[in-house]
Every structure is written in structure tokens, then in C-alpha cells.
XYZ file of C-alpha atoms in Angstrom:
787
model
C 54.980 71.254 110.150
C 58.627 70.471 111.335
C 59.927 66.854 109.494
C 61.970 65.165 112.000
C 64.767 63.996 109.622
C 64.676 67.745 108.382
C 68.825 67.693 108.607
C 68.706 71.595 108.236
C 66.720 71.714 111.614
C 65.872 75.321 112.923
C 67.363 74.446 116.353
C 70.300 73.628 114.959
C 70.729 77.633 113.413
C 71.852 78.907 117.031
C 72.882 82.844 116.826
C 74.343 81.873 120.551
C 76.995 83.990 120.917
C 76.461 86.228 118.049
C 75.724 89.875 117.726
C 73.727 91.037 114.778
C 72.916 94.830 113.762
C 69.934 96.279 112.435
C 69.361 99.732 110.403
C 67.786 101.350 107.774
C 69.165 103.621 105.424
C 68.541 106.441 102.524
C 65.049 106.868 102.224
C 62.402 105.703 104.328
C 59.801 103.140 103.238
C 56.223 101.634 104.374
C 57.256 97.964 106.244
C 61.146 98.487 107.256
C 59.482 98.907 110.792
C 58.522 95.095 109.801
C 61.325 93.734 108.755
C 63.233 95.216 111.793
C 60.591 93.736 113.985
C 61.652 90.219 112.370
C 65.198 90.914 112.942
C 64.727 91.650 116.447
C 62.498 89.165 117.798
C 64.011 86.509 114.861
C 67.707 87.351 116.257
C 66.937 87.263 120.368
C 64.569 84.311 119.506
C 68.271 82.178 118.566
C 69.989 83.333 121.055
C 72.190 86.218 119.531
C 71.599 90.014 120.923
C 70.371 92.395 118.458
C 70.900 96.057 118.857
C 69.716 98.926 116.936
C 71.750 101.299 114.763
C 69.428 104.936 114.800
C 70.515 107.056 111.595
C 71.459 104.589 109.720
C 75.214 104.568 108.768
C 75.399 108.941 110.751
C 74.647 106.823 113.773
C 77.767 103.638 113.306
C 80.211 106.616 113.080
C 78.431 108.251 115.660
C 78.054 105.581 117.489
C 77.631 106.365 121.782
C 73.391 105.747 122.153
C 72.753 105.944 118.597
C 73.792 101.866 119.056
C 72.302 100.282 121.598
C 71.034 96.467 122.256
C 67.077 95.752 121.665
C 64.651 93.883 123.492
C 61.930 92.121 122.857
C 59.380 94.931 123.857
C 61.686 97.678 122.057
C 59.750 96.853 118.995
C 55.943 96.504 120.052
C 53.499 98.069 118.286
C 55.789 99.326 115.859
C 54.269 96.629 112.723
C 51.344 99.537 111.447
C 53.562 102.336 111.834
C 55.047 103.807 108.674
C 58.512 104.995 107.810
C 61.280 103.770 110.322
C 60.777 104.360 114.151
C 64.583 103.805 114.279
C 65.456 106.563 112.324
C 67.354 106.857 108.389
C 69.804 109.273 107.636
C 71.964 110.360 104.207
C 75.237 110.009 105.995
C 78.890 111.705 103.690
C 81.597 110.690 106.368
C 80.644 106.974 106.259
C 81.852 107.699 101.999
C 85.039 108.413 103.097
C 87.548 105.450 104.671
C 88.089 107.950 108.122
C 84.427 107.768 108.630
C 84.481 103.418 107.870
C 87.186 103.075 110.523
C 85.079 104.712 112.654
C 81.873 103.113 112.422
C 84.439 99.400 112.573
C 85.447 100.568 115.543
C 82.520 101.559 117.252
C 80.668 98.240 115.969
C 83.939 95.810 116.802
C 83.283 97.604 120.970
C 79.998 96.009 121.327
C 81.462 92.248 119.028
C 79.041 93.072 116.259
C 80.329 91.087 112.797
C 76.900 90.336 111.591
C 75.489 93.409 109.615
C 71.172 93.603 108.273
C 71.363 96.568 106.405
C 67.513 97.472 105.012
C 67.954 100.448 102.503
C 68.260 100.970 98.564
C 71.275 100.162 96.401
C 73.356 102.964 97.418
C 73.088 101.931 100.840
C 73.703 98.417 100.349
C 77.047 98.918 97.886
C 78.319 101.123 100.402
C 77.579 97.797 103.253
C 79.494 95.587 100.797
C 82.055 98.177 100.185
C 82.015 98.382 104.081
C 82.763 94.512 104.050
C 85.486 93.971 101.942
C 87.827 96.792 103.923
C 86.593 95.277 107.276
C 89.982 93.306 107.966
C 92.242 96.374 106.370
C 90.358 98.354 109.201
C 90.803 96.202 112.388
C 94.548 96.099 111.276
C 94.508 100.032 111.507
C 92.274 100.164 114.455
C 95.456 98.325 116.123
C 97.487 100.093 115.019
C 96.084 103.181 116.700
C 96.034 101.195 119.502
C 92.296 101.713 119.401
C 91.362 97.759 119.740
C 93.799 94.581 121.230
C 95.307 92.455 118.735
C 93.748 89.462 119.564
C 89.949 91.212 118.206
C 91.496 90.908 115.002
C 90.860 86.718 114.831
C 87.906 87.198 117.186
C 86.170 89.374 114.631
C 87.834 88.793 111.379
C 85.003 88.949 109.223
C 81.801 91.560 109.183
C 78.616 89.664 107.678
C 76.305 91.144 105.494
C 72.756 90.444 104.410
C 70.438 93.629 102.759
C 66.673 93.932 102.429
C 65.713 96.082 100.130
C 63.407 98.653 101.342
C 62.097 101.040 98.617
C 59.032 102.553 96.971
C 59.960 102.769 93.848
C 61.074 99.048 93.177
C 63.899 100.257 91.685
C 66.225 97.109 92.547
C 66.690 94.390 90.419
C 66.548 90.817 91.783
C 63.225 91.533 93.273
C 60.272 91.392 91.982
C 58.880 93.299 95.004
C 60.833 95.401 97.403
C 59.380 96.430 100.438
C 56.947 99.668 100.727
C 56.042 99.328 96.845
C 52.584 98.222 97.467
C 52.288 100.418 100.034
C 52.751 103.071 97.616
C 50.878 101.835 95.020
C 47.569 102.028 97.808
C 48.301 105.453 98.401
C 48.532 106.404 94.379
C 45.658 104.270 94.161
C 43.671 106.044 96.598
C 44.033 109.227 95.584
C 43.961 108.464 91.489
C 40.272 106.716 93.017
C 38.994 109.909 95.076
C 40.084 112.281 91.734
C 38.042 110.061 88.882
C 35.125 111.250 90.938
C 35.769 114.994 91.046
C 37.091 114.708 87.060
C 33.905 112.976 85.931
C 31.656 115.146 87.632
C 33.463 117.775 85.698
C 34.338 116.878 82.454
C 38.337 117.251 83.980
C 41.321 116.285 82.342
C 44.369 114.903 85.595
C 48.091 114.956 85.068
C 49.423 112.897 87.801
C 52.818 112.754 88.559
C 53.999 109.827 90.874
C 57.757 109.698 92.225
C 60.303 107.370 90.646
C 63.219 109.721 89.393
C 65.001 106.507 88.060
C 62.522 103.927 87.689
C 58.548 103.982 86.013
C 57.367 100.909 88.322
C 55.114 103.044 90.101
C 53.735 105.017 86.921
C 53.276 101.776 84.836
C 51.513 100.043 87.993
C 48.629 102.711 88.781
C 48.150 103.433 84.943
C 47.557 99.632 84.722
C 45.377 100.153 87.826
C 43.297 102.644 87.442
C 42.734 102.313 83.186
C 45.001 105.401 82.910
C 44.796 107.057 79.569
C 48.790 107.467 79.312
C 51.477 107.260 80.639
C 55.519 107.991 80.585
C 58.169 106.404 82.272
C 62.085 106.844 81.637
C 62.371 103.594 80.557
C 60.145 102.873 77.193
C 60.232 107.136 76.219
C 57.286 107.530 73.596
C 58.129 107.639 70.213
C 58.700 111.269 68.668
C 55.697 112.802 67.260
C 53.451 111.378 70.579
C 52.247 114.146 71.728
C 49.796 114.446 68.926
C 48.713 110.528 69.820
C 47.934 111.703 72.773
C 45.527 114.473 72.102
C 44.019 112.087 69.237
C 43.183 109.533 71.782
C 42.724 112.281 74.812
C 39.937 113.133 71.974
C 38.517 109.969 71.110
C 38.235 108.729 74.638
C 35.528 112.007 75.028
C 33.807 110.886 72.426
C 33.295 108.221 72.993
C 31.276 109.134 75.972
C 34.489 109.408 78.660
C 33.787 111.993 81.284
C 37.556 112.011 82.256
C 40.493 111.225 81.311
C 43.900 110.892 83.451
C 47.462 111.120 82.448
C 50.041 109.262 84.823
C 54.167 110.907 84.422
C 56.897 109.171 86.676
C 58.962 112.163 87.858
C 62.257 110.657 85.928
C 60.329 111.000 82.906
C 62.204 111.871 79.477
C 61.087 111.464 75.933
C 63.912 109.706 73.092
C 66.518 112.531 73.679
C 66.532 111.954 77.084
C 65.131 115.667 77.843
C 62.440 115.979 81.340
C 58.605 115.366 80.223
C 56.680 117.683 83.216
C 53.947 117.281 84.227
C 53.673 121.304 83.167
C 54.283 120.626 79.319
C 51.889 117.916 79.722
C 49.087 120.115 80.781
C 49.996 122.795 78.551
C 49.901 120.130 75.647
C 46.137 119.083 76.432
C 45.115 122.727 76.968
C 46.572 123.967 73.992
C 45.837 121.135 71.781
C 42.263 120.156 73.237
C 41.227 122.967 75.222
C 39.942 120.396 78.010
C 40.069 121.834 81.681
C 42.843 119.779 83.154
C 44.608 120.086 86.466
C 47.930 118.994 87.315
C 48.293 116.578 91.216
C 51.467 116.118 92.239
C 51.898 113.107 94.837
C 55.046 113.630 96.201
C 55.641 112.555 100.049
C 52.749 111.118 100.693
C 53.484 108.305 98.168
C 56.460 107.388 101.608
C 53.013 108.456 104.032
C 50.933 106.433 105.959
C 50.376 102.319 107.390
C 52.037 99.595 105.447
C 49.307 97.811 103.947
C 49.097 94.220 104.398
C 51.847 92.904 101.855
C 54.604 95.390 103.051
C 53.907 93.762 106.405
C 53.699 89.760 105.556
C 56.951 90.697 103.023
C 59.053 92.568 104.919
C 58.509 89.840 108.523
C 59.303 87.411 105.792
C 62.330 89.381 104.796
C 63.554 90.092 108.528
C 63.529 86.256 109.236
C 64.848 85.054 106.171
C 67.835 87.652 106.565
C 68.703 86.619 110.238
C 68.979 82.544 108.740
C 70.862 83.901 105.951
C 73.420 85.266 108.566
C 73.184 82.029 111.017
C 74.537 80.524 107.521
C 77.039 81.895 106.360
C 80.880 81.599 106.169
C 83.606 84.249 105.575
C 83.731 82.622 101.981
C 79.734 83.465 101.743
C 79.394 86.732 99.476
C 77.247 89.471 100.952
C 73.411 88.455 99.957
C 70.414 90.359 99.516
C 67.131 88.850 99.991
C 64.443 89.169 97.670
C 61.084 87.695 96.067
C 60.646 85.937 93.644
C 56.927 85.758 91.833
C 55.525 83.748 96.082
C 59.530 82.334 97.096
C 62.216 84.199 98.902
C 65.521 83.835 97.605
C 68.598 85.137 97.940
C 70.875 86.611 95.429
C 74.379 87.869 95.809
C 74.362 91.542 96.758
C 76.451 92.945 93.924
C 74.790 91.298 91.356
C 72.090 92.865 92.263
C 73.659 96.336 92.017
C 75.707 95.693 89.071
C 72.124 94.792 87.477
C 70.819 97.936 88.479
C 73.762 100.391 87.594
C 73.161 98.708 83.960
C 69.675 99.247 83.434
C 70.374 103.908 84.350
C 73.430 103.265 81.753
C 71.075 101.793 79.166
C 68.317 104.167 79.653
C 71.261 106.846 79.211
C 72.816 105.824 75.887
C 69.164 104.955 74.816
C 68.765 101.586 74.585
C 65.283 101.714 75.998
C 64.093 98.020 75.177
C 67.686 96.445 76.808
C 66.572 99.134 80.020
C 62.954 96.924 80.274
C 64.584 94.409 79.759
C 66.832 94.357 82.026
C 63.905 95.713 85.026
C 62.856 92.033 84.965
C 60.363 90.082 83.521
C 57.529 91.662 85.923
C 58.213 94.792 84.407
C 58.292 93.630 80.968
C 54.337 92.282 81.590
C 53.513 94.894 83.438
C 54.490 97.381 80.539
C 53.399 94.783 77.628
C 49.616 94.524 78.915
C 49.467 97.957 79.781
C 49.674 98.597 76.231
C 47.065 95.986 74.842
C 45.219 97.438 77.538
C 44.958 101.430 76.807
C 45.808 101.424 73.350
C 42.934 100.161 71.078
C 43.799 99.532 67.635
C 41.937 100.475 64.439
C 39.150 97.809 63.799
C 40.959 97.582 60.037
C 43.917 96.634 62.002
C 42.404 93.881 64.058
C 42.871 90.264 63.385
C 39.266 88.266 62.844
C 39.082 85.354 64.551
C 35.523 84.328 64.325
C 35.492 82.487 67.291
C 32.551 83.692 69.995
C 33.861 83.497 74.124
C 32.251 84.180 77.023
C 33.304 85.468 80.077
C 31.608 84.766 83.886
C 31.522 84.815 87.548
C 31.538 82.255 89.694
C 30.700 82.075 93.536
C 31.327 84.802 95.995
C 32.415 88.193 94.833
C 36.392 88.891 95.368
C 37.367 92.369 94.693
C 39.466 92.480 91.335
C 36.950 90.459 89.806
C 35.997 93.009 87.044
C 39.433 93.777 86.646
C 39.705 90.679 85.265
C 36.272 90.569 82.456
C 37.789 94.356 81.357
C 40.881 92.574 80.859
C 39.366 89.525 78.986
C 37.174 91.456 77.273
C 40.052 93.884 76.059
C 42.273 91.369 75.403
C 39.832 89.169 73.370
C 38.942 92.022 71.112
C 42.044 92.771 70.173
C 43.251 88.783 69.419
C 40.167 89.570 67.118
C 37.083 87.545 68.672
C 33.472 88.590 69.616
C 33.161 88.762 73.418
C 30.339 87.621 75.492
C 29.177 88.401 79.556
C 27.119 86.309 80.836
C 25.331 87.713 83.600
C 24.676 85.636 87.460
C 26.737 82.694 86.609
C 25.619 79.429 85.322
C 22.354 80.961 86.936
C 21.975 83.559 84.068
C 24.034 81.096 81.825
C 20.713 78.745 81.130
C 18.369 81.470 81.585
C 20.332 83.119 78.674
C 21.494 86.497 80.352
C 23.710 86.642 77.581
C 24.906 89.573 76.031
C 27.897 90.847 73.140
C 30.691 92.933 75.024
C 32.099 96.248 73.605
C 35.778 98.039 74.819
C 33.961 101.202 76.096
C 31.956 98.849 78.268
C 34.719 97.997 80.850
C 35.898 101.365 81.132
C 36.171 102.144 84.631
C 35.994 98.657 85.680
C 38.564 97.947 87.548
C 38.203 99.781 90.980
C 35.562 98.462 91.103
C 34.974 96.068 93.748
C 32.609 93.042 93.818
C 31.213 91.462 90.641
C 29.664 93.363 87.950
C 28.707 91.126 86.070
C 26.635 89.164 88.811
C 27.676 86.411 90.834
C 26.529 82.923 91.965
C 26.939 79.823 93.595
C 25.229 77.901 90.990
C 26.673 74.653 89.716
C 25.885 73.777 85.597
C 25.698 70.046 86.526
C 21.041 70.104 87.024
C 21.227 72.607 83.841
C 23.337 71.341 81.359
C 21.047 70.785 78.659
C 20.156 74.357 78.877
C 22.877 75.616 78.996
C 24.418 73.490 76.305
C 21.215 74.981 73.787
C 22.648 78.423 75.061
C 26.016 77.915 74.103
C 24.830 76.317 70.389
C 22.697 79.187 70.174
C 25.195 81.557 70.810
C 28.043 80.132 69.198
C 30.370 80.140 72.110
C 33.842 78.676 71.609
C 35.560 79.074 74.155
C 34.646 79.850 78.403
C 36.845 81.983 80.926
C 35.117 81.473 84.206
C 36.248 83.485 86.786
C 35.476 82.431 90.483
C 36.237 80.519 93.830
C 35.962 76.722 95.162
C 32.950 76.458 92.981
C 34.543 77.317 89.829
C 36.581 74.114 89.993
C 33.423 72.349 90.487
C 31.808 73.590 87.856
C 34.546 73.124 85.478
C 34.826 69.817 86.222
C 30.614 68.712 86.131
C 31.555 70.718 81.801
C 34.351 68.919 81.520
C 32.243 65.649 82.649
C 29.528 66.712 80.422
C 31.159 66.215 77.244
C 30.690 62.612 77.424
C 27.053 63.877 75.824
C 27.596 67.354 75.080
C 29.807 68.241 72.263
C 28.999 72.096 72.507
C 31.537 71.329 75.606
C 34.387 70.009 74.130
C 36.021 73.508 73.340
C 38.758 75.459 75.557
C 37.681 76.657 79.309
C 40.258 78.578 81.483
C 39.069 79.679 84.958
C 40.825 82.041 87.350
C 41.332 81.710 90.744
C 38.974 84.774 92.589
C 37.755 84.436 96.160
C 38.538 86.147 99.570
C 39.072 82.859 101.249
C 42.423 81.994 99.205
C 41.252 78.001 99.004
C 41.602 77.419 95.472
C 43.277 74.149 94.330
C 46.501 74.793 91.877
C 47.056 77.858 93.055
C 49.074 79.913 95.812
C 47.309 82.701 95.415
C 43.377 83.984 94.354
C 42.060 87.566 92.920
C 40.594 89.272 95.910
C 42.145 87.631 99.030
C 45.124 90.519 98.821
C 42.038 92.852 99.421
C 40.668 90.636 101.923
C 43.676 91.080 104.419
C 44.032 94.596 103.521
C 40.497 94.793 105.437
C 41.299 92.635 108.346
C 44.609 93.900 108.947
C 43.274 97.577 109.345
C 40.184 96.563 111.400
C 42.867 94.836 113.291
C 44.898 97.929 114.077
C 41.899 99.601 115.541
C 40.142 97.416 117.239
C 44.191 97.370 119.139
C 44.420 101.297 119.168
C 40.962 101.275 120.892
C 43.176 100.065 123.656
C 45.569 102.472 123.658
C 45.898 104.313 127.228
C 42.994 102.206 128.689
C 43.582 98.809 130.376
C 45.210 95.362 129.269
C 42.726 93.959 126.859
C 42.616 90.913 124.307
C 40.625 91.191 121.220
C 39.151 87.654 119.850
C 38.284 88.333 116.467
C 36.709 86.011 113.480
C 37.476 86.006 110.399
C 35.679 84.383 107.136
C 37.293 81.709 104.642
C 35.758 78.559 105.133
C 37.715 76.233 106.501
C 40.465 77.777 104.970
C 42.711 79.481 107.536
C 44.850 81.455 104.926
C 43.236 84.808 105.940
C 42.905 83.978 109.871
C 47.145 83.103 110.128
C 48.395 85.224 106.831
C 46.119 88.524 108.549
C 47.860 87.629 111.582
C 50.853 87.468 110.667
C 50.514 90.846 109.229
C 48.473 92.094 111.995
C 50.825 91.036 115.075
C 48.770 88.423 116.090
C 49.527 86.164 119.409
C 47.564 83.081 118.357
C 45.801 82.201 115.243
C 43.262 79.565 115.661
C 42.272 77.423 112.540
C 40.677 73.838 110.640
C 44.435 72.565 109.384
C 46.233 72.627 112.814
C 43.945 71.183 115.400
C 43.622 72.486 118.743
C 42.361 71.225 121.714
C 41.532 72.933 125.536
C 45.738 72.579 126.290
C 46.029 74.480 123.519
C 43.474 77.224 124.150
C 44.715 77.005 127.669
C 48.244 77.668 126.892
C 47.816 80.043 124.830
C 46.134 81.989 127.687
C 48.958 81.916 130.035
C 51.385 83.184 127.428
C 49.071 86.177 127.231
C 49.026 86.424 130.650
C 52.473 86.635 130.659
C 53.351 89.157 128.323
C 50.842 90.923 130.089
C 52.490 91.096 133.467
C 55.613 93.460 131.582
C 55.078 95.992 129.926
C 52.764 94.600 126.730
C 49.513 96.569 126.704
C 47.318 94.391 123.972
C 46.690 90.756 122.609
C 45.393 89.827 119.607
C 43.939 86.522 118.762
C 42.312 85.310 115.239
C 40.392 82.391 114.654
C 38.834 81.413 110.982
C 34.940 80.863 111.735
C 34.679 77.087 110.846
C 38.110 76.372 112.870
C 35.874 74.433 115.300
C 32.649 73.472 115.691
C 32.987 73.437 119.288
C 34.950 75.910 120.243
C 33.404 78.658 118.775
C 34.578 82.810 119.259
C 31.664 83.066 121.755
C 33.904 79.956 123.982
C 36.798 81.309 122.719
C 35.948 84.944 124.586
C 34.668 83.406 127.423
C 37.621 81.463 128.459
C 40.284 84.174 127.745
C 37.445 86.446 129.929
C 37.334 83.685 133.038
C 40.836 83.001 132.591
C 42.462 86.099 132.322
C 40.462 87.783 135.080
C 42.312 90.318 137.463
C 45.385 90.356 134.609
C 43.386 91.411 131.290
C 40.280 91.944 129.965
C 38.401 90.717 126.502
C 36.379 91.553 123.363
C 35.268 89.925 120.260
C 34.617 90.792 117.058
C 33.099 89.356 114.182
C 34.137 90.837 111.195
C 31.585 89.989 108.429
C 31.172 91.077 104.952
C 33.318 93.696 105.059
C 36.454 91.407 104.642
C 35.442 91.061 101.018
C 36.753 95.037 101.099
C 35.797 98.235 98.867
C 37.501 98.914 96.283
C 39.766 95.789 95.345
C 43.814 97.009 96.477
C 46.330 97.678 93.770
C 47.856 94.113 94.485
C 44.379 92.360 93.192
C 43.819 94.753 90.144
C 46.679 94.000 88.384
C 47.421 90.536 89.306
C 43.491 89.970 87.765
C 44.366 92.311 85.290
C 47.175 90.204 83.868
C 46.304 86.517 84.696
C 43.246 87.609 83.148
C 45.610 88.806 79.643
C 47.701 85.430 80.170
C 44.156 83.511 80.339
C 42.451 84.924 77.044
C 45.965 84.783 75.377
C 46.037 81.127 76.316
C 42.662 80.351 75.025
C 43.214 82.466 71.581
C 46.111 79.269 70.976
C 43.750 76.982 71.986
C 40.844 77.657 69.851
C 43.084 77.662 66.604
C 44.381 74.238 67.610
C 41.367 72.853 68.406
C 40.156 74.409 64.840
C 39.104 71.783 62.469
C 36.651 71.868 59.215
C 34.964 74.440 60.340
C 34.494 74.366 64.044
C 35.810 74.406 67.599
C 36.300 70.113 69.008
C 38.744 69.933 72.120
C 38.160 67.090 74.690
C 41.939 66.404 75.656
C 41.983 67.148 79.898
C 45.069 70.431 78.951
C 41.747 71.558 76.886
C 40.596 72.470 80.712
C 42.778 74.772 82.866
C 43.487 76.490 85.764
C 45.542 79.700 85.809
C 46.930 79.815 89.013
C 50.089 80.798 90.439
C 52.934 78.116 92.308
C 56.066 79.204 93.940
C 57.307 81.363 91.244
C 55.601 80.562 87.854
C 51.828 81.028 86.435
C 50.656 77.546 85.769
C 48.151 76.024 83.281
C 47.098 73.215 84.979
C 43.700 70.695 83.536
C 41.743 71.065 85.828
C 40.944 67.005 86.607
C 44.651 66.514 87.338
C 43.424 68.806 90.982
C 40.876 65.907 92.104
C 43.686 64.394 93.802
C 44.885 67.435 95.520
C 42.472 68.557 96.602
C 39.653 67.952 99.637
C 36.452 68.627 98.117
C 34.263 67.599 102.179
C 35.726 70.413 103.546
C 36.346 72.662 99.764
C 40.838 73.176 100.350
C 43.327 71.849 99.197
C 44.788 69.223 100.874
C 48.491 70.605 100.955
C 48.608 74.733 101.986
C 52.189 76.771 100.875
C 50.906 79.300 103.473
C 50.881 77.014 106.633
C 55.106 77.333 106.736
C 54.135 80.794 107.179
C 52.286 80.120 110.466
C 55.617 78.901 112.808
C 56.864 82.731 111.920
C 53.533 84.328 113.090
C 54.277 82.257 116.452
C 58.057 82.977 116.695
C 56.923 86.626 116.336
C 54.671 85.923 119.304
C 57.124 84.921 121.372
C 56.169 81.253 120.989
C 58.748 78.221 121.441
C 57.959 76.939 118.863
C 59.832 74.264 115.948
C 60.469 75.699 111.937
C 61.223 73.935 109.299
C 63.837 75.629 106.913
C 64.124 73.641 104.224
C 62.371 75.870 102.135
C 64.159 78.979 102.853
C 66.083 80.851 100.380
C 69.163 79.465 99.231
C 72.721 82.231 97.023
C 71.106 81.832 93.387
C 72.452 83.914 91.174
C 70.715 87.024 89.241
C 68.878 86.017 86.282
C 67.934 88.601 83.606
C 65.663 86.889 81.423
C 64.002 83.731 82.516
C 62.316 80.807 79.986
C 58.342 81.707 79.642
C 57.554 78.759 82.179
C 59.334 80.483 84.923
C 57.144 83.583 84.457
C 56.779 85.846 87.760
C 54.069 88.186 86.692
C 51.842 87.454 88.751
C 54.382 89.673 91.325
C 53.171 93.037 91.014
């Protein structure tokens, strides 16, 4: 994994002689512990001394036992724990010069000049002020006789790296903050539960979610559950919204919908900056419509619970990146914050991000709401635009009439989020003026004529449904092109949207080849990647993979918990994925595995023996349990049974062994918030692309498109959502093993090994570089995939 000629080779980044302190400040957020764990273990790994600062800035000011050196074992078993185990507190004293002077003294006494701060914009602003005052504070300490003069020279600069821990996702510069995804999980769990009781009684529910200054949680949860109405501070409703909302709720009931969901951000305001409360919304509905209406305020439930797989991975990646940033920093380097852009870690100047975050609030205060939405970033804008597109149906008279027929179908194995993608496609297609057709059971249903028109109301409530409501089969079209062409003529299909996994790529390639003999396939065709295996070429992420990861991680947590209070135990767990090791590797990183065996990284008996010895050493210390994941097709001879028996024999007397094959439970039940929104947004983007291609290829009363770029896959690559011709993906695909030849997540494997205390090399050539905050990226750099 490490290129020998890499000039930034990991071993050159030594932390010897350095002291790093980590603290969590402000409100807590799920995933903070994963970030703390990553900082501690990465810091120790590179030879630095790492300290916990308990109770945030209060602990830094008070000193004493609040600042303790962290050992490797100090962060064991905290990956799955919510909140922050090192504590967080608001600290008025740190806001004073005297408080910061005390804090500086406490740090210098321990030789700490590197701070990793996990918190919100207030915490990070305080850290930057502390950094700017540092040299002056040291001079004062010398004058007061509290430190020696040579300490000023030795500890001349304080280095700060921030990570944003906030469930509100209210910090500009990053697509996601630590804790946001977990908070969305809590919200969606509650909404899904409420929807069942609301349907039983034909009720309207008004839900208040957190977000005093930011409507992200409200907006994305509304998108994820298909809420009827959402109220957020960045975009208050137009005057007269009360009547429009009641009209919409009434129309939905008339359309046989048995429930209504209204989501209100706690900071929701009207155009005059007056608060909109849940009680006000409830009174409106009862007074105007007489609907049975209930209010639910979720409150601190959103902060609680175990962190999601996404937050654990995000926090682990950010924690490692923060240590690398501290090792590379110089006296002239500005304080930076580690951020996520699309699927890539970046470093941004802390104060640029803080200033832009403050600009959002200023814009809202001055009623420049369009500007506030723009400043929130491209991801927030896309969420808002997509919600409006899907939730508010225009009257028939206002819809364009395209006279185009678009078919949508699912191919391959079921994946959570497929239904959200189909719903989005149908509604956007209807909004674009197309007639939408649903095909049941993939291409098998296509050639059998299982095709029907699908309307706006037919897909109501689909976002939260797991599996595939259209039905999906692995049947490829090559043997049935004549019959499929006949059905396309019969229904006058002008474009195809295929939602599926690796088979969908093969299907599009076969249809592209069939253009030579059947003009019916000379139409725009687009594919959306949807598979739990995440093995589709041309995309970093697939719909359904996040739900599968959460299922794996949740199961691993329970399995590990079963060892609590028992003798030392190692669990061997088999994951799905075919020949693709994504689930085993990334699931291993999220669950804190000691090893993950995959096809892409060949292993032999010596590697297995080395892993057993490594675990045996760990078990002789305070570690009580080990976790080993194996991808189902990682090796035909070293099976799960073989590895279980090997570990059982070699660990005899030190630990015992258990095995578990997770099987189809990994396909998950209800899709995760990430998969609902990822599917919804890329499907909307795909339908807009199809509309554009239909207009471009309409000539002399018919659609004719036979160029390479008229048969594309829409995938996410690093920071961008990209339409790629499927024929161009041939060269980067291993068709025998059904995986891409190059896979980005392989670079995460050394992280898992480092955090499990293995000595390994780590390629940092792809680590974040210091960039500047860009408010509006170009369309090509659209990072709308990050929820």
C-alpha cells in the first residue's frame, strides 16, 4: 500500500519528543470517543506523548489530575460509546486572560505544545485565541517566576488542530461534522416508529428536532422520511405559509395518505425573525383542519446512543489526519480544522471556517436568507432544492409536457435505499413532464412485459422501506434483447434508469452493444450504483453499503459485549461482499477489529500466525476481547472454519474463540439516513441528466442517442459526482472477480492496523493539504453525495 518512492513516507513523520493533548469541548456528540481514540493511538504510534484533558477547557484551567497521560489501553472499548468519556464542560474562566494564563502554565509544566480540540465553532475560536496569545502568556509566566526563561524558547509556539464535533452540522467548510449522522439515526428511528402509530389513527405529528441556528437535521430528516412540511431557520417560509401548509396537508389526506409529518427545527423562524414553535404549528392544524395532531420534542435523545458506522469512520479518519497535521505544522502554519469534502479529508484554516459560519448567522439576522443558504455550502443547498422538488407537487397545469416515457427498474441483489432512489426518480421525472414507468423484477420482468405506469402518489412512503419494492433479479438482458426491444416499442420507452449493483454495469454494457442491431436501445441510459458490497467500478460509494456497515457494526458491538465479564475471547466474523473486501475492511475500522482478511490483500499461513501471536500478546495485558473479520471470498482454502480452528488451537490457554457468519442480515432492514438521502439525491440528479439528454437527442420526432456519453453511470469520485460512460469503465474493471481494479478504501486498511497496534507503513501522500474555504464550488465539484 505504500509506494517506495513516496517522499512523504510515513516513517519520516516522527513525533518523538512531542507532546500532544486532546480535549473535547462544548456540547457532546456521538463519535467524539472514536476521534479521541484515534488521536491517542496515532500519537503513541508515531512516538509522541499523548495527554487527556478532562472536562474540556475547565480541566485545562484547573490542571492537576484533569491532565493525564494516555496509554494505549486507556482508549480500549470506547469506540462504541456515545458522548465523550473524557468529559466536556463550558468554561467561563477560559474566556478571561487570567484563565488562559493558568491553562498555559498547566500545559508548559507537561511540555505540551500540540493541542487537538474536538468541539464546535466557539471551542475552536477559543483555541485560536489561545494560540495567538501563547508567546505573551509565556512571557508573563516568566515574569511571575512560574516558569524558567529557557521554557519560552523551548515551547515557543502552540500548534492547534481542530475537529468539529457537533450534531447540528452547523460549521462551514465541512460536509459533515462528527455526530451529525448518529443524530440523524436517532431522529429517523423515532420518525419511523411514529409513522406506524400515526397511520393507525390518521394523525398529524409535529416533531421538533435540534438545530438552534442550523436547519440541517430538520431538512435532511424531512428528506429521509418524506415529511409533508419542514421549517428551518435558514429559509423561513413565505408570508401566508400557514394557509399553504394546511392546503398541502389536506390534499395529502384527500389522496388517501393516512398521516402527516411536519418537522420543525428548534430555531425555526418566520420572515420577520419571529420563532415558529411546534405548539403554534399544532394549533394551526387543529384550528384550520381539525386533524388529530400530536407534538413530539426529541430533545437530547438526538445526542444519545451509540455512534453510527459513518461517525466512527469519519472520526477515526479525522483523528489520524489531525495527528499528521500536528506533526507537519510549523510556527508559520495557521491553526487548521480537519474537514470532510465529498469523500476526502481536507485541512482548512480554522478562522476562515469560523468567519464563514458567523457570516451565516449574520445573513439570517439581516434577513438575507438566500445568502444564508448559499453560505451553508453546496450540500445544504442541494438538500433544500431536492426536498422542494420531491415534496411539493406542482399542479398539472404548471407541469411541462415532454411527451417522453422513462422506465425505471432495479437489477441485482436488494439494497437498502433502492426504494428511495425509485421514489426520487418518479417524482422528479413527473416534475420534468415525463411519463414514468416502473418495471418489476428487473430485466426478467422487462422482457415478460411486467411494466406499468407509476404516478406521484404511488411512491409515497417509499424512502423508509428496505429491500426493493419493484422487485429485483440478477437476469442479464443479452439473451432477451429481442423481447426487451419489443416491449420498449410497445410502451415507447425513451430513456432508462437502472438502479443496481455490478450486474447493472453488465446490463448497460450489453444494452450499449445491442444498439448495433436494435435502434430501440439508442436512448439515454443511466445507472445508479446500489449494492451492499460497494463493488461497482466508477464510484467510491454505493446505495445500501452504509446500511450494511451499520448492521455489521451493530452486530459486532453486541458480540463484543457478550465477552464482558467472561474470560478472554476472540470472535471470528464472516461478512458478505463477494470478492470485494469493503465491508470487512471498513466495518473492521468502525468496529475496532484486530484484523480483516480480504481477497484484495493476499495473506498466507505466516500472516495468520503473526495475527494470532499479536492477539496473544494483547490478551496478556488488560485487553479482554479480540475481533477478526473475514470477507466471504477472501481465500478459498483459509475458510472461516479454518481460521476459527487455527485461532482456537494457537490461543489455547490464553483466549478461547467464537465464530459468527452474519449472512443476509447485512442487507439491513430500514435504510440508514445516509442511504435514503444518497439514493434520493443522486437519483434526482440522474433524472435531470436524462431530461437534458432527451432534449439533446430528440430529432425529427424521435429520440436517437448512440454516443458513449448517452449510457452512463452516476458515481461519486472523491469530491465530485460524475457521469461516466459505462464503456470507459471496462478497462478499470476486473470482471472475473466483479470488483474495480483500484479501490480507494484500501488506503484505510493501514489505519485499522495502526489503531489495532500493528507496526505497518502508511502512505500519507493522499492526506489532507491546507486549502482555503470555497463557498460555492463549480457544478462539476458538486459534493451533494455527502448527506
